[in-house]
CSV table of C-alpha atoms and ligand atoms in Angstrom, one decimal:
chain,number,residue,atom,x,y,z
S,61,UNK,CA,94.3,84.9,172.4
S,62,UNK,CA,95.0,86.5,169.2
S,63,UNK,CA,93.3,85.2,166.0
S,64,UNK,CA,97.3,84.6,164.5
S,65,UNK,CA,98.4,82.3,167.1
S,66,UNK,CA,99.8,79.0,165.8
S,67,UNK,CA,97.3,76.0,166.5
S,68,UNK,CA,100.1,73.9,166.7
S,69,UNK,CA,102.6,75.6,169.8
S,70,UNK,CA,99.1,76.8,171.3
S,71,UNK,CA,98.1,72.5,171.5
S,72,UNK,CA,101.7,72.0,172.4
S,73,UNK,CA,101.8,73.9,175.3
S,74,UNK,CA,98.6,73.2,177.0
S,75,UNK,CA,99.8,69.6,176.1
S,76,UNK,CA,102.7,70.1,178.4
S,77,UNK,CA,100.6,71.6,181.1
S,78,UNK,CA,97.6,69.1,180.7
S,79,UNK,CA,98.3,65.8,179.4
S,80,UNK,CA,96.3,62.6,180.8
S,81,UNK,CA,98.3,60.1,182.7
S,82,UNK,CA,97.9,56.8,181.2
S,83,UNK,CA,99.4,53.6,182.2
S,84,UNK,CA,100.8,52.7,178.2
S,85,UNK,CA,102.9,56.6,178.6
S,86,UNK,CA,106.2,56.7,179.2
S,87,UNK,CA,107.3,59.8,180.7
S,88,UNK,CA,108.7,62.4,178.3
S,89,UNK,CA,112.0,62.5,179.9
S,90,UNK,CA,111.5,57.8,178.2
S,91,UNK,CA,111.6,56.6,174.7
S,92,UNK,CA,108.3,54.9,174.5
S,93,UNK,CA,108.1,51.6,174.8
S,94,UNK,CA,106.9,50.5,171.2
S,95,UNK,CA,105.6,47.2,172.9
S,96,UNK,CA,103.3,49.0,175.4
S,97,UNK,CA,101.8,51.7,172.5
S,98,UNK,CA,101.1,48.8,170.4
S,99,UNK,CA,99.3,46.9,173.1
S,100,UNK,CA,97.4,49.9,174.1
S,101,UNK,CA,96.0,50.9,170.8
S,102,UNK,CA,95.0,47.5,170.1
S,103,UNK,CA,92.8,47.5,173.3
S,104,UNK,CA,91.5,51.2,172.5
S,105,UNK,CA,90.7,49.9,169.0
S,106,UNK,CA,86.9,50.3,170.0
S,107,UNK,CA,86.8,50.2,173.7
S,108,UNK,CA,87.4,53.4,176.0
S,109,UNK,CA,90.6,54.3,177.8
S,110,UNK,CA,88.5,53.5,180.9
S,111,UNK,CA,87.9,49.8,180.4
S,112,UNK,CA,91.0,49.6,178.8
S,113,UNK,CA,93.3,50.2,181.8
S,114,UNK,CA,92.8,47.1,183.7
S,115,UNK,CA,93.1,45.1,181.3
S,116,UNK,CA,96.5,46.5,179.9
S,117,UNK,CA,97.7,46.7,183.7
S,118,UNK,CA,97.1,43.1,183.6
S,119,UNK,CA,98.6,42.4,180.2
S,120,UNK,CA,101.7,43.9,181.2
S,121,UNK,CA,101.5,41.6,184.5
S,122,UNK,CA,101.1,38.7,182.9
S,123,UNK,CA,102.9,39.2,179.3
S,124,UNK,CA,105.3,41.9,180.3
S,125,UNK,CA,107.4,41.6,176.9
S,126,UNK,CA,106.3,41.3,173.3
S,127,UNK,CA,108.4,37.8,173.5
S,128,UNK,CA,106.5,36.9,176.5
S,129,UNK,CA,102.7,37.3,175.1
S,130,UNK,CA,104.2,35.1,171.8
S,131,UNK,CA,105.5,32.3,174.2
S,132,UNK,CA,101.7,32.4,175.7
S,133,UNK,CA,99.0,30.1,175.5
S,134,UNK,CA,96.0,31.1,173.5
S,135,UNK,CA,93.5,29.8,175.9
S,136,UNK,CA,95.5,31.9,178.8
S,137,UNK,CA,95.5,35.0,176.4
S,138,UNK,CA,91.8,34.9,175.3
S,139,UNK,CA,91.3,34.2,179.1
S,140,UNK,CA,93.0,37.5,179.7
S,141,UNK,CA,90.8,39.2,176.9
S,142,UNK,CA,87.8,38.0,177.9
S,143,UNK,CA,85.1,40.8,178.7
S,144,UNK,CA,87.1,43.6,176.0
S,145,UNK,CA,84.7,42.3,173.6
S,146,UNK,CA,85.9,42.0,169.6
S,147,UNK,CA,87.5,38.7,170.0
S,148,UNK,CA,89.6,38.9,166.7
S,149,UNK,CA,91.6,41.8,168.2
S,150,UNK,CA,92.9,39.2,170.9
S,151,UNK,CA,93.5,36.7,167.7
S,152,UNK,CA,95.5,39.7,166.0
S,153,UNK,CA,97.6,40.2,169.0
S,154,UNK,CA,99.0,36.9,169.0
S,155,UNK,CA,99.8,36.3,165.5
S,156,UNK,CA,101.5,40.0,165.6
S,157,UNK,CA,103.6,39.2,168.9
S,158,UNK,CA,104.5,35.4,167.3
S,159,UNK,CA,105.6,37.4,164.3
S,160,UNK,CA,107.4,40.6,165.8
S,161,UNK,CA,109.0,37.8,168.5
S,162,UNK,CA,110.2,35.2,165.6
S,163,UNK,CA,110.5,37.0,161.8
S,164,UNK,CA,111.9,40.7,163.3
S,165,UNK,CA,114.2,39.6,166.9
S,166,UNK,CA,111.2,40.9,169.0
S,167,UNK,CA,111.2,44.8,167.6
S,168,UNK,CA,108.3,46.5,166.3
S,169,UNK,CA,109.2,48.0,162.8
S,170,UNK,CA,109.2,52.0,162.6
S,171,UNK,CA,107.1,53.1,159.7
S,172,UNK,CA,103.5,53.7,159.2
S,173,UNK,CA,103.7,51.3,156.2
S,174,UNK,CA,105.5,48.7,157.6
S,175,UNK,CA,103.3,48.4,160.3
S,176,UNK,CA,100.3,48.2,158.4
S,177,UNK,CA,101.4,44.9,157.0
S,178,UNK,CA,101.3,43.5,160.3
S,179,UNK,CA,97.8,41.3,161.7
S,180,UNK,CA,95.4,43.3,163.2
S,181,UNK,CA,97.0,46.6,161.9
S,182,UNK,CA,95.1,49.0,160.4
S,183,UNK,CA,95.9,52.8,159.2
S,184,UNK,CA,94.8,54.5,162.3
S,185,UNK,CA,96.7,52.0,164.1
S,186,UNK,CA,99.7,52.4,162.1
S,187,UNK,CA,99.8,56.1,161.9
S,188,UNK,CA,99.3,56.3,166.0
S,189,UNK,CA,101.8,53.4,166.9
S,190,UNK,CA,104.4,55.2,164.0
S,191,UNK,CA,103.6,58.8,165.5
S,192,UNK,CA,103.9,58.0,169.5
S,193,UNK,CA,105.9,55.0,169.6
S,194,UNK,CA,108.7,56.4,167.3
S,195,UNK,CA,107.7,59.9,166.4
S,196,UNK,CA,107.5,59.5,162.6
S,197,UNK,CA,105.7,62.1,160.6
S,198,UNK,CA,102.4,60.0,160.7
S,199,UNK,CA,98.7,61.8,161.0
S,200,UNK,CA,96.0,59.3,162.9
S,201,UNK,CA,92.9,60.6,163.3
S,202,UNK,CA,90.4,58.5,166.0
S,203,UNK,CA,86.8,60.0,167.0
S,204,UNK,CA,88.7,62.9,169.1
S,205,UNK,CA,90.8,63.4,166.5
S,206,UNK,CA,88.2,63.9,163.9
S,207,UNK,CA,85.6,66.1,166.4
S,208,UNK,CA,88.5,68.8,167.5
S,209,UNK,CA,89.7,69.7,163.9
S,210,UNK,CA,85.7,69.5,162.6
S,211,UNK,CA,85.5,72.3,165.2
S,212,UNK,CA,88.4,73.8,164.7
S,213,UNK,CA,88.0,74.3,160.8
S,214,UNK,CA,84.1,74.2,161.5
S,215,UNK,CA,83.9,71.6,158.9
S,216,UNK,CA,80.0,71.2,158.5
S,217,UNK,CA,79.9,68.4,155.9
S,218,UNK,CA,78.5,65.1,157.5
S,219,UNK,CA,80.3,62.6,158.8
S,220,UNK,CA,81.5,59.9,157.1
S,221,UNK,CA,82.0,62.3,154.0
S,222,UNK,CA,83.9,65.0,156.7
S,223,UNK,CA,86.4,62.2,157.2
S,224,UNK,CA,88.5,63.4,153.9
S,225,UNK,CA,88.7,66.8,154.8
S,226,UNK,CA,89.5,65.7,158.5
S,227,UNK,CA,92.5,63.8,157.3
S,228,UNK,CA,94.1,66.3,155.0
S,229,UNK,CA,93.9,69.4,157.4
S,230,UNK,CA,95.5,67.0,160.2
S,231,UNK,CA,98.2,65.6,157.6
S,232,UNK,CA,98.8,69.7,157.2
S,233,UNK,CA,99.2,70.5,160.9
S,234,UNK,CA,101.3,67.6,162.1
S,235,UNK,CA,104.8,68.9,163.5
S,236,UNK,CA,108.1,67.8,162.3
S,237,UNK,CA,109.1,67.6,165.9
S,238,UNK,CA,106.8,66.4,167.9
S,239,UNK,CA,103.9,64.3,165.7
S,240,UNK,CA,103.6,62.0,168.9
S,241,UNK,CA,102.8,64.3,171.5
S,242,UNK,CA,100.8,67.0,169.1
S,243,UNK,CA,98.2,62.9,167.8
S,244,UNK,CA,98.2,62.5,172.0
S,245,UNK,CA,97.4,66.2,173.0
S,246,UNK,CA,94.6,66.2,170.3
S,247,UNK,CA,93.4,63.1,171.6
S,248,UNK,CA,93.7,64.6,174.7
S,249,UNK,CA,92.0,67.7,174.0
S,250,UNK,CA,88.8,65.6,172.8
S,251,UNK,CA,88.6,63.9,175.5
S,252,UNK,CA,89.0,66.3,178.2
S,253,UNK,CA,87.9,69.4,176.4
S,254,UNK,CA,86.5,69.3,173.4
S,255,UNK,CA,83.8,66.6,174.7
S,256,UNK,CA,81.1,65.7,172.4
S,257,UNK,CA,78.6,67.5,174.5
S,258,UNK,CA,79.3,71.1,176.3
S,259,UNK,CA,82.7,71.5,175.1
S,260,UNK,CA,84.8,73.4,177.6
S,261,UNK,CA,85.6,75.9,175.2
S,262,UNK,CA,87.3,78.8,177.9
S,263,UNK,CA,89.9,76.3,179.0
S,264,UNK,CA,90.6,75.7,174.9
S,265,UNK,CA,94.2,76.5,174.0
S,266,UNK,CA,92.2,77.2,170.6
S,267,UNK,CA,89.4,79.3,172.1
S,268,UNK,CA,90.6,82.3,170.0
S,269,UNK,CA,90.7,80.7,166.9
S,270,UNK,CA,88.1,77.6,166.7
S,271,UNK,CA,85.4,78.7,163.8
S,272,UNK,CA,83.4,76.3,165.4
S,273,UNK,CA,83.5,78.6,168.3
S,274,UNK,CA,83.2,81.8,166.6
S,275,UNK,CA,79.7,80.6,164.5
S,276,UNK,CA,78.7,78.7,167.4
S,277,UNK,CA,78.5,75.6,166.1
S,278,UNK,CA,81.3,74.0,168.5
S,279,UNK,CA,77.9,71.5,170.0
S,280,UNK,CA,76.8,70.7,166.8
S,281,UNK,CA,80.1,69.0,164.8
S,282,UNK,CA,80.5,66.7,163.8
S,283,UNK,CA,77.6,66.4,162.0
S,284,UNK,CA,76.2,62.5,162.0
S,285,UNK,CA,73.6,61.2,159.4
S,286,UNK,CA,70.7,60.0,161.2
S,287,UNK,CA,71.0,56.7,163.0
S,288,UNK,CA,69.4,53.7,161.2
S,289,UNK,CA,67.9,51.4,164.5
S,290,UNK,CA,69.8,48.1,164.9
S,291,UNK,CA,68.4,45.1,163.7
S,292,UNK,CA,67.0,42.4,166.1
S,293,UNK,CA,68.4,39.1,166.6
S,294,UNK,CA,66.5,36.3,168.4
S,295,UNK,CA,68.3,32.8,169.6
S,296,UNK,CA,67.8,29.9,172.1
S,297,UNK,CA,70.6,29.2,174.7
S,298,UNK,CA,70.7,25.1,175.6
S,299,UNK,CA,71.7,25.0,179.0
S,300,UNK,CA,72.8,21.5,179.2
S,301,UNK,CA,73.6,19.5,182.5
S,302,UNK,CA,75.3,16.4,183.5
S,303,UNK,CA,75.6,14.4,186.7
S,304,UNK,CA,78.2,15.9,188.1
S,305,UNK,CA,76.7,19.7,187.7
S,306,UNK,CA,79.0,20.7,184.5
S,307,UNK,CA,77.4,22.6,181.7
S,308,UNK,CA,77.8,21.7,178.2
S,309,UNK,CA,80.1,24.8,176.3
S,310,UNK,CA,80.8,24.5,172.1
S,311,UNK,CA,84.1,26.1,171.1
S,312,UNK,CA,83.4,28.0,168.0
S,313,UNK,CA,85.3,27.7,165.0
S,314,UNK,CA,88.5,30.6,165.2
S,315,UNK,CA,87.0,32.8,162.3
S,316,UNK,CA,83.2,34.4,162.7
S,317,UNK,CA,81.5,36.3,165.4
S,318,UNK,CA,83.0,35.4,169.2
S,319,UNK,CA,85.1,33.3,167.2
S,320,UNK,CA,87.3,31.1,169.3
S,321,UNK,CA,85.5,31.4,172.3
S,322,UNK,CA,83.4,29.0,174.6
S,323,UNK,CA,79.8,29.9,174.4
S,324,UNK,CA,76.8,27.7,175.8
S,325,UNK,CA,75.3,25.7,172.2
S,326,UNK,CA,72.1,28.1,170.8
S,327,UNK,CA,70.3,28.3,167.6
S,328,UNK,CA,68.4,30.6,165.9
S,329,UNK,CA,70.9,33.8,166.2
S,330,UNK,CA,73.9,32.9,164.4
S,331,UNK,CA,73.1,30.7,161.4
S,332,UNK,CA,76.7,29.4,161.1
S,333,UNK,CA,77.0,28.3,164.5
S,334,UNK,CA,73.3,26.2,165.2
S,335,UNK,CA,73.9,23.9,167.7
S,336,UNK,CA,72.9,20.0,166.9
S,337,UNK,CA,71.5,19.6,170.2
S,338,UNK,CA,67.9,19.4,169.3
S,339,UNK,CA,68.5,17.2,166.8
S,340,UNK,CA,70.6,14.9,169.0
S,341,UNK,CA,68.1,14.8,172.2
S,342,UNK,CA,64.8,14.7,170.2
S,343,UNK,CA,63.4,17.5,168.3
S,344,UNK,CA,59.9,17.9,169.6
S,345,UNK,CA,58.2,20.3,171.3
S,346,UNK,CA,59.9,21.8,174.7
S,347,UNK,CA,58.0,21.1,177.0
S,348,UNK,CA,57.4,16.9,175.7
S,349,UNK,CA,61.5,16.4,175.0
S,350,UNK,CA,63.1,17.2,178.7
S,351,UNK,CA,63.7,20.8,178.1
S,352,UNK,CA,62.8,23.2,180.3
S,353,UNK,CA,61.7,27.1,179.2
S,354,UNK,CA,63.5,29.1,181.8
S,355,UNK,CA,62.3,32.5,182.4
S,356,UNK,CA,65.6,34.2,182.3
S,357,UNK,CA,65.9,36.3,179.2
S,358,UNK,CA,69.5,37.6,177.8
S,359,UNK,CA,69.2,41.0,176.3
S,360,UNK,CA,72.7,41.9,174.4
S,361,UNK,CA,74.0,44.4,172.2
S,362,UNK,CA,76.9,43.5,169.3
S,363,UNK,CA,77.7,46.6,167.3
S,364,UNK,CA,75.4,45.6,164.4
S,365,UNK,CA,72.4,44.1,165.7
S,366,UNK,CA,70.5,43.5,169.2
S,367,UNK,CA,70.4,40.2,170.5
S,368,UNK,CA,67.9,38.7,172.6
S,369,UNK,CA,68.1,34.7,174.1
S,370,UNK,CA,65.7,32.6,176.1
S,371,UNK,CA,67.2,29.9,177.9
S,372,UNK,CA,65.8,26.1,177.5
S,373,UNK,CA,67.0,23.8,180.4
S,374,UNK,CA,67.8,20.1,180.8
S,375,UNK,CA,69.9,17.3,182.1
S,376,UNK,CA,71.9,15.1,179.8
S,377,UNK,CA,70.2,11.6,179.7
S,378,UNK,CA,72.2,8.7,180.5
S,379,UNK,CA,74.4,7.6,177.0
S,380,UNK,CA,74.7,11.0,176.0
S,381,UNK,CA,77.9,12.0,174.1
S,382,UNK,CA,79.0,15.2,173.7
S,383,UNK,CA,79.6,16.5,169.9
S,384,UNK,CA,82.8,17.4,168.7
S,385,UNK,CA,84.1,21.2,169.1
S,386,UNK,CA,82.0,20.9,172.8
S,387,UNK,CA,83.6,20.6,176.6
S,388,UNK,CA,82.1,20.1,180.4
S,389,UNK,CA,82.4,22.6,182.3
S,390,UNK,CA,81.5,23.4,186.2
S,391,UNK,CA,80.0,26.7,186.7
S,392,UNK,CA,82.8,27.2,189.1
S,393,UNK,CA,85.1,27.6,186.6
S,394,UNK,CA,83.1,30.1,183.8
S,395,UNK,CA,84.9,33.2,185.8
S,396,UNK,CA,88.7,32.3,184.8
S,397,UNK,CA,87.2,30.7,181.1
S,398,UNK,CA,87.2,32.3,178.2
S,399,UNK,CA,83.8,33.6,177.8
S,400,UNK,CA,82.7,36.4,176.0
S,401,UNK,CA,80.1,39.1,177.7
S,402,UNK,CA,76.8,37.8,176.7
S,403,UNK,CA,77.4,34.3,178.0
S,404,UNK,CA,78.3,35.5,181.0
S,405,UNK,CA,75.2,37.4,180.9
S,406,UNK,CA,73.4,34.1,180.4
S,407,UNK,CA,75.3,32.1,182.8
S,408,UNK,CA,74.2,35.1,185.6
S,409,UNK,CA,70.9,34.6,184.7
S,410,UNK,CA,70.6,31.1,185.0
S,411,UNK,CA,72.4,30.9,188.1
S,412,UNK,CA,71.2,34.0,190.4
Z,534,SF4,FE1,86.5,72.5,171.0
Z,534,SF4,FE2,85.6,74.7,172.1
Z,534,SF4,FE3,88.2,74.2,171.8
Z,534,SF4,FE4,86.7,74.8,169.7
Z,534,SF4,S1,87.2,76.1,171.4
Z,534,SF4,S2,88.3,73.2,169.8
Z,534,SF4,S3,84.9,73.7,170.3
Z,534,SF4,S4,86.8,73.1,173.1
């Protein structure tokens, strides 16, 4: 390829050849449905395109219009979230669709800035829904976004500082004509190409003109700061049982960490949400109160810390009321409720 050729048409093109086939793209003979690229880069927001696509398949299923997901439930759409992890995005996605259905006659609005106003909207997600949704002259830049241009430009300057010089060489390079497809086919390129590790730089529509390439350096950028190791978190899980073989769940309050969702009462882990159980059945010693140490032990990630739970045991005495904020609930029924990753995680341990 010669050094002159045009980044842009050479993306293009192997774009037309190459791009992924995703459930939220519309064929390019279809307007996109704003509705579906919204949803989409909501669930991407943080998760990968692999775990999203069941999820959005379902979405569509079950909420096929923006109008129905406002009309929903919020129990039956956090119940539909549950497992995608970052709770508040599911929050978000109501408000927005309650707002897009009731204060703008169910349609998305079309600009980068207007969208940003919207719940759960930030500037990546405005430029990408602005760019592929309705082709505006919008420049999002995600982690494949920022890894093909370091490359391209062999921008050597760490990341988060390379972000800067990332954005403006993208804003420079965005097409008048296509800004949708060229944000898609460098996502595209990241992900199918230009992978973190062992680019597949001889397929590269830019093979001929990546610096990164050229110095050798294509492995190395972007370059990261060191890692600083997660902190460690360490809670108790009260596994609570009555008669009938239901399990005691607290519904935590809408805003915090796995805010609005069921989760088994704990302490230790999450100052904010200490259960009062203890307190309530006698705060003595574990073994001389009824509780029981189980041996399972939880061992679960969150993106800033690592969490690790040990499970204590019991059966509700007779008398016992529940506290506010906390329902029964048969193990039977933890697979269609609401519950986030890591209580399923301690619900499996209990249990097998
Ligand atoms: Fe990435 Fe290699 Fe293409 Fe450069 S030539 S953009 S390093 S795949």
């Amino acid at each position: 390829m010669p050094a002159t050729v045009d980044p842009v048409s050479a993306l293009l093109d192997w774009y037309d050849e190459n791009a992924r086939s995703l459930p939220w793209r519309a064929p390019r003979t279809i307007a996109p449905d704003p509705y579906h690229v919204w949803l989409s880069e909501i669930m991407l927001q943080q998760t990968t395109v692999t775990t999203v696509k069941p999820y959005f398949e379902k979405f569509l299923t079950l909420f096929p219009t923006v109008e129905a997901l406002a009309a929903a439930q919020d129990d039956a759409v956090m119940a539909a979230w549950a497992g995608l992890g970052y709770y508040s995005r599911a929050r978000n996605l109501l408000k927005c669709a309650r707002l897009i259905a009731n204060t703008h006659a169910g349609r998305f609005p079309d600009t980068e800035a207007e969208l940003l106003g919207l719940p759960g909207i930030g500037p990546y997600t405005a430029a990408a829904i602005a760019a592929i949704a309705f082709n505006r002259q919008a420049a999002p830049v995600d982690g494949n976004i920022e890894r093909v241009l370091a490359r391209l430009y062999a921008l050597e300057t760490p990341l988060p500082e390379v972000k800067v010089q990332v954005k403006a060489k993208n804003e420079a390079l965005v097409p008048q004509d296509r800004p949708g497809d060229f944000a898609q086919a460098m996502m595209d390129l990241g992900a199918t190409l230009c992978t973190p590790k062992r680019p597949n730089c001889l397929l590269c529509p830019w093979q001929g003109i990546c610096a990164a390439r050229k110095k050798g350096l294509a492995e190395t950028l972007p370059k990261r700061a060191p890692k600083k190791p997660k902190p460690h978190r360490t809670g108790t899980i009260y596994w609570l049982e009555n008669a009938k073989g239901e399990v005691l769940l607290h519904r935590r309050p809408d805003k915090g960490l796995l805010g609005g969702m069921l989760c088994f009462p704990s302490n230790g882990w999450d100052a904010a949400n200490d259960s009062p159980l203890p307190t309530l059945l006698g705060n003595r010693q574990a073994s001389q109160n009824g509780w029981t140490q189980l041996e399972a032990e939880v061992v679960h990630v969150f993106t800033h810390f690592r969490l690790t739970l040990n499970v204590q045991a019991r059966t509700a005495p007779k008398g016992f009321r529940k506290p506010a904020d906390h329902i029964w609930l048969h193990p039977r029924a933890f697979d269609t409720a609401a519950l986030p990753s890591v209580m399923m995680k301690v619900a499996k341990a209990v249990l097998f």
